[in-house]
XYZ file of N, CA and C in Angstrom:
474
model
N -15.257 7.747 -23.810
C -16.164 8.839 -23.498
C -16.877 9.288 -24.765
N -16.159 9.809 -25.693
C -16.693 10.277 -26.958
C -15.520 10.334 -27.902
N -15.765 10.190 -29.178
C -14.642 10.220 -30.105
C -13.927 11.562 -30.077
N -14.622 12.649 -29.706
C -13.999 13.965 -29.663
C -13.472 14.335 -28.287
N -14.122 13.915 -27.238
C -13.731 14.286 -25.872
C -12.892 13.167 -25.276
N -11.593 13.228 -25.544
C -10.709 12.139 -25.142
C -9.629 12.570 -24.164
N -9.471 13.871 -23.946
C -8.419 14.371 -23.071
C -8.989 14.568 -21.672
N -8.453 13.814 -20.721
C -8.963 13.897 -19.352
C -8.539 15.205 -18.697
N -9.463 15.790 -17.951
C -9.166 16.992 -17.188
C -8.746 16.621 -15.763
N -8.063 17.547 -15.084
C -7.699 17.300 -13.689
C -8.935 17.231 -12.789
N -8.733 16.672 -11.621
C -9.768 16.698 -10.585
C -9.108 17.110 -9.277
N -9.961 17.402 -8.301
C -9.498 17.854 -6.995
C -9.683 16.747 -5.969
N -9.142 16.953 -4.800
C -9.240 15.963 -3.744
C -10.645 15.872 -3.156
N -11.194 16.994 -2.678
C -12.435 16.947 -1.912
C -13.630 17.608 -2.598
N -13.530 17.943 -3.860
C -14.664 18.559 -4.572
C -15.891 17.644 -4.490
N -17.050 18.231 -4.300
C -18.305 17.469 -4.233
C -18.586 16.733 -5.544
N -18.214 17.317 -6.665
C -18.499 16.720 -7.967
C -17.357 15.811 -8.434
N -16.126 16.304 -8.453
C -15.010 15.530 -9.023
C -14.059 14.952 -7.989
N -14.281 15.203 -6.725
C -13.323 14.837 -5.686
C -13.027 13.358 -5.593
N -11.770 13.024 -5.810
C -11.340 11.625 -5.757
C -11.374 11.077 -4.340
N -11.291 11.974 -3.328
C -11.235 11.553 -1.926
C -12.493 11.902 -1.142
N -13.523 12.386 -1.802
C -14.741 12.807 -1.107
C -15.727 11.633 -1.064
N -15.907 11.001 0.093
C -16.791 9.836 0.170
C -18.264 10.173 -0.051
N -18.640 11.428 0.107
C -20.037 11.831 -0.099
C -20.270 12.411 -1.481
N -19.220 12.535 -2.307
C -19.326 13.180 -3.606
C -19.682 12.227 -4.732
N -19.781 12.798 -5.923
C -20.129 12.033 -7.118
C -18.923 11.357 -7.770
N -17.709 11.856 -7.540
C -16.507 11.243 -8.094
C -16.454 11.251 -9.608
N -16.978 12.299 -10.228
C -17.033 12.361 -11.691
C -15.671 12.666 -12.300
N -15.427 12.126 -13.488
C -14.260 12.442 -14.310
C -14.752 13.169 -15.544
N -13.935 14.107 -16.040
C -14.329 14.947 -17.160
C -13.315 14.833 -18.287
N -13.830 14.810 -19.509
C -13.013 14.665 -20.703
C -13.368 15.787 -21.667
N -12.335 16.330 -22.322
C -12.537 17.477 -23.211
C -12.065 17.174 -24.620
N -12.498 18.047 -25.532
C -12.035 17.947 -26.913
C -10.930 18.954 -27.212
N -10.579 19.817 -26.236
C -9.553 20.823 -26.439
C -10.057 22.069 -27.121
N -11.323 22.088 -27.498
C -11.886 23.223 -28.246
C -13.197 23.722 -27.648
N -13.395 23.512 -26.356
C -14.566 24.088 -25.706
C -15.706 23.145 -25.403
N -15.498 21.838 -25.514
C -16.542 20.880 -25.138
C -15.989 19.921 -24.099
N -16.819 19.645 -23.084
C -16.460 18.729 -22.001
C -17.613 17.766 -21.793
N -17.288 16.491 -21.520
C -18.308 15.472 -21.244
C -17.915 14.652 -20.023
N -18.934 14.108 -19.382
C -18.735 13.195 -18.265
C -19.924 12.245 -18.208
N -19.658 11.047 -17.747
C -20.724 10.067 -17.540
C -20.776 9.755 -16.055
N -21.984 9.734 -15.506
C -22.159 9.479 -14.082
C -23.417 8.641 -13.868
N -23.371 7.758 -12.894
C -24.544 6.994 -12.464
C -24.788 7.365 -11.007
N -25.706 8.309 -10.758
C -25.925 8.773 -9.377
C -26.474 7.670 -8.477
N -25.923 7.603 -7.280
C -26.362 6.635 -6.273
C -27.631 7.130 -5.581
N -28.242 6.230 -4.857
C -29.520 6.491 -4.198
C -29.466 7.667 -3.221
N -28.329 7.889 -2.582
C -28.265 8.967 -1.592
C -28.257 10.365 -2.221
N -28.310 10.454 -3.551
C -28.420 11.741 -4.246
C -29.854 12.052 -4.665
N -30.802 11.250 -4.226
C -32.178 11.450 -4.671
C -32.884 12.554 -3.891
N -33.904 13.115 -4.544
C -34.860 14.008 -3.900
C -36.093 13.167 -3.639
N -36.918 13.025 -4.674
C -38.031 12.072 -4.622
C -37.461 10.672 -4.842
N -38.170 9.635 -4.384
C -37.662 8.271 -4.587
C -37.372 8.001 -6.070
N -36.143 7.576 -6.337
C -35.747 7.222 -7.696
C -35.403 8.390 -8.605
N -35.476 9.629 -8.076
C -35.247 10.818 -8.899
C -34.110 11.651 -8.289
N -33.149 12.031 -9.119
C -32.030 12.852 -8.683
C -32.542 14.186 -8.144
N -32.005 14.620 -7.023
C -32.369 15.916 -6.451
C -32.009 17.018 -7.454
N -32.895 17.976 -7.633
C -32.661 19.065 -8.585
C -31.419 19.876 -8.287
N -31.088 20.031 -7.015
C -29.870 20.751 -6.652
C -28.618 20.008 -7.069
N -28.657 18.689 -7.007
C -27.516 17.885 -7.445
C -27.390 17.971 -8.972
N -28.519 17.921 -9.672
C -28.493 18.090 -11.137
C -27.897 19.449 -11.489
N -28.288 20.495 -10.770
C -27.742 21.830 -11.019
C -26.240 21.869 -10.735
N -25.795 21.183 -9.674
C -24.371 21.141 -9.359
C -23.578 20.437 -10.459
N -24.129 19.352 -10.995
C -23.476 18.649 -12.111
C -23.358 19.586 -13.308
N -24.438 20.286 -13.620
C -24.412 21.226 -14.749
C -23.421 22.356 -14.502
N -23.391 22.896 -13.299
C -22.461 23.974 -12.969
C -21.025 23.516 -13.216
N -20.702 22.300 -12.820
C -19.346 21.779 -12.977
C -18.995 21.515 -14.441
N -19.839 20.789 -15.151
C -19.497 20.431 -16.530
C -19.473 21.660 -17.432
N -20.403 22.577 -17.219
C -20.416 23.795 -18.035
C -19.232 24.679 -17.654
N -18.971 24.820 -16.362
C -17.826 25.611 -15.925
C -16.504 25.061 -16.425
N -16.399 23.757 -16.533
C -15.176 23.136 -17.025
C -14.976 23.335 -18.528
N -16.019 23.654 -19.247
C -15.860 23.844 -20.696
C -14.881 24.972 -21.007
N -14.819 26.003 -20.162
C -13.890 27.108 -20.406
C -12.448 26.706 -20.107
N -12.258 25.554 -19.461
C -10.916 25.051 -19.172
C -10.383 24.172 -20.300
N -11.210 23.891 -21.271
C -10.796 23.025 -22.372
C -9.578 23.643 -23.060
N -8.477 22.926 -23.027
C -7.240 23.421 -23.617
C -6.348 24.178 -22.646
N -6.875 24.578 -21.472
C -6.090 25.283 -20.457
C -6.647 24.938 -19.084
N -6.092 23.931 -18.442
C -6.611 23.420 -17.171
C -6.391 24.350 -15.989
N -5.766 25.483 -16.230
C -5.583 26.469 -15.168
C -6.362 27.748 -15.447
N -7.316 27.676 -16.351
C -8.223 28.807 -16.573
C -9.414 28.608 -15.646
N -9.318 29.181 -14.461
C -10.369 29.020 -13.471
C -11.345 30.185 -13.559
N -12.590 29.845 -13.794
C -13.660 30.842 -13.805
C -14.711 30.396 -12.793
N -15.511 31.340 -12.355
C -16.573 31.014 -11.406
C -17.902 31.482 -11.965
N -18.948 30.787 -11.594
C -20.286 31.104 -12.052
C -20.774 32.379 -11.373
N -21.261 33.318 -12.185
C -21.868 34.531 -11.633
C -23.377 34.554 -11.884
N -23.819 33.750 -12.832
C -25.251 33.630 -13.107
C -25.493 32.271 -13.759
N -26.566 31.600 -13.320
C -26.884 30.282 -13.861
C -28.398 30.151 -13.985
N -28.820 29.701 -15.149
C -30.234 29.420 -15.377
C -30.358 27.950 -15.734
N -31.255 27.239 -15.047
C -31.459 25.809 -15.297
C -32.901 25.580 -15.722
N -33.074 24.798 -16.772
C -34.403 24.355 -17.196
C -34.486 22.854 -16.943
N -35.426 22.459 -16.104
C -35.653 21.047 -15.801
C -36.761 20.572 -16.726
N -36.447 19.629 -17.612
C -37.398 19.176 -18.619
C -38.024 17.820 -18.293
N -37.241 16.932 -17.693
C -37.696 15.572 -17.353
C -37.051 15.151 -16.040
N -37.704 14.298 -15.277
C -37.057 13.774 -14.074
C -35.757 13.052 -14.436
N -34.749 13.222 -13.604
C -33.457 12.587 -13.830
C -33.384 11.365 -12.914
N -33.294 10.178 -13.484
C -33.349 8.967 -12.659
C -32.058 8.707 -11.886
N -32.223 8.090 -10.738
C -31.115 7.585 -9.926
C -30.743 6.204 -10.464
N -29.455 5.868 -10.424
C -29.024 4.527 -10.784
C -28.938 4.254 -12.275
N -29.096 5.288 -13.096
C -28.936 5.127 -14.546
C -27.771 5.983 -15.018
N -27.122 5.535 -16.079
C -25.979 6.253 -16.622
C -26.444 7.524 -17.329
N -25.938 8.659 -16.858
C -26.281 9.958 -17.417
C -25.051 10.556 -18.080
N -25.252 11.322 -19.129
C -24.151 12.031 -19.777
C -24.341 13.518 -19.544
N -23.312 14.151 -19.010
C -23.314 15.597 -18.807
C -22.381 16.215 -19.839
N -22.860 17.261 -20.507
C -22.111 17.900 -21.589
C -22.072 19.399 -21.337
N -20.904 20.008 -21.506
C -20.753 21.460 -21.407
C -20.060 21.992 -22.643
N -20.464 23.191 -23.083
C -19.896 23.814 -24.278
C -19.700 25.303 -24.058
N -18.559 25.817 -24.501
C -18.326 27.258 -24.495
C -19.184 27.882 -25.589
N -19.844 28.961 -25.249
C -20.593 29.740 -26.240
C -19.760 30.944 -26.669
N -19.160 31.636 -25.658
C -18.401 32.842 -25.961
C -17.449 33.149 -24.813
N -16.208 33.469 -25.153
C -15.228 33.946 -24.181
C -14.725 35.293 -24.663
N -14.843 36.298 -23.795
C -14.360 37.629 -24.160
C -13.781 38.283 -22.915
N -12.475 38.462 -22.920
C -11.824 39.056 -21.758
C -11.975 38.174 -20.544
N -12.490 38.759 -19.469
C -12.627 38.014 -18.216
C -13.996 37.385 -18.036
N -14.869 37.497 -19.034
C -16.242 36.984 -18.960
C -16.448 35.876 -19.994
N -17.225 34.864 -19.608
C -17.553 33.780 -20.527
C -19.024 33.427 -20.459
N -19.509 32.857 -21.528
C -20.863 32.300 -21.599
C -20.698 30.854 -22.032
N -21.430 29.972 -21.366
C -21.346 28.548 -21.695
C -22.695 27.906 -21.392
N -22.897 26.724 -21.962
C -24.172 26.027 -21.785
C -23.918 24.534 -21.674
N -24.926 23.821 -21.183
C -24.766 22.382 -21.071
C -26.076 21.679 -20.810
N -25.973 20.358 -20.718
C -27.170 19.546 -20.542
C -26.824 18.218 -19.882
N -27.829 17.645 -19.279
C -27.758 16.268 -18.785
C -28.662 15.453 -19.690
N -28.096 14.392 -20.266
C -28.797 13.582 -21.253
C -29.043 12.190 -20.677
N -30.269 11.724 -20.813
C -30.657 10.392 -20.337
C -30.148 9.317 -21.294
N -30.138 8.052 -20.866
C -29.627 6.973 -21.720
C -30.318 6.876 -23.087
N -31.590 7.277 -23.168
C -32.300 7.197 -24.455
C -32.099 8.433 -25.326
N -31.251 9.375 -24.888
C -30.978 10.577 -25.668
C -31.832 11.780 -25.292
N -32.784 11.592 -24.395
C -33.634 12.697 -23.955
C -32.828 13.695 -23.134
N -32.995 14.981 -23.421
C -32.360 16.027 -22.618
C -33.228 16.236 -21.381
N -32.683 15.885 -20.225
C -33.445 15.973 -18.977
C -33.427 17.390 -18.407
N -32.271 18.037 -18.467
C -32.176 19.412 -18.007
C -31.008 20.087 -18.716
N -31.089 21.401 -18.765
C -30.039 22.163 -19.425
C -29.805 23.459 -18.670
N -28.632 24.047 -18.896
C -28.263 25.254 -18.166
C -27.479 26.203 -19.063
N -27.600 27.485 -18.733
C -26.797 28.537 -19.356
C -26.094 29.265 -18.218
N -24.789 29.464 -18.372
C -23.992 30.113 -17.341
C -23.286 31.334 -17.889
N -23.171 32.341 -17.044
C -22.241 33.439 -17.244
C -21.149 33.227 -16.220
N -19.904 33.293 -16.673
C -18.758 33.034 -15.804
C -17.812 34.224 -15.830
N -17.038 34.378 -14.772
C -16.017 35.426 -14.695
C -14.729 34.796 -14.180
N -13.610 35.395 -14.556
C -12.329 34.902 -14.070
C -12.335 34.828 -12.554
N -11.735 33.778 -12.030
C -11.609 33.597 -10.590
C -10.679 34.678 -10.049
N -11.037 35.328 -8.941
C -10.124 36.316 -8.343
C -8.785 35.667 -8.008
N -7.710 36.390 -8.228
C -6.366 35.824 -8.052
C -6.112 35.340 -6.628
N -6.730 35.991 -5.621
C -6.505 35.537 -4.245
C -7.128 34.173 -3.982
N -8.126 33.788 -4.755
C -8.739 32.469 -4.605
C -7.960 31.430 -5.413
N -7.461 31.821 -6.585
C -6.740 30.896 -7.465
C -5.228 31.007 -7.288
N -4.763 31.326 -6.085
C -3.327 31.444 -5.823
C -2.673 30.063 -5.888
N -1.363 30.055 -6.052
C -0.622 28.793 -6.140
C -0.801 27.938 -4.884
N -0.803 28.568 -3.707
C -0.952 27.794 -2.476
C -2.337 27.162 -2.381
N -3.352 27.885 -2.829
C -4.703 27.326 -2.788
C -4.857 26.220 -3.820
N -4.209 26.362 -4.979
C -4.254 25.303 -5.983
C -3.545 24.050 -5.476
N -2.463 24.233 -4.729
C -1.762 23.082 -4.148
C -2.673 22.369 -3.149
N -3.407 23.122 -2.352
C -4.339 22.529 -1.381
C -5.490 21.805 -2.082
N -5.825 22.261 -3.267
C -6.878 21.631 -4.069
C -6.465 20.233 -4.522
N -5.146 20.003 -4.626
C -4.589 18.748 -5.133
C -5.105 18.496 -6.546
N -4.971 19.486 -7.399
C -5.457 19.517 -8.768
C -4.532 18.718 -9.663
N -5.007 17.569 -10.133
C -4.155 16.724 -10.987
C -5.016 15.773 -11.819
N -4.392 15.266 -12.865
C -5.052 14.274 -13.720
C -4.707 12.888 -13.174
N -5.722 12.151 -12.796
C -5.528 10.798 -12.295
C -5.706 9.812 -13.451
N -4.984 8.698 -13.425
C -5.171 7.698 -14.478
C -6.563 7.101 -14.424
N -7.065 6.681 -15.570
C -8.380 6.014 -15.615
C -8.291 4.625 -15.035
């Protein structure tokens, strides 16, 4: 993945982005550096397109939401936060069928609130889109042990 992002993060069963069992999902795996950076590589299939050959903007936003949101989990895979505000800048069309790198980084964590940012990078190094997120701790009733068990949250071998 990257010389710094070598520690694999858990994934869920049916998540649209990381779900190992979701036939309609992206099936992404995420790797962290343990200090607030997360990366993933994905090659979106044709059924994720908006315009012919171009990744749907909503799917690009979902990828950014996941990779940036996961940055706050770097070093603690049970630190669940949820997006409360997200801003996305679309700079270039994101191609279907090409290997893309998604990167998320923590900007600031203070109490129950976090700020993080990320980008989707094209094979030639061009930043196709980027996002800034404000996150808040997940309410305890959503992140309960029984709900986490239903999530099937675990690290799968590569």
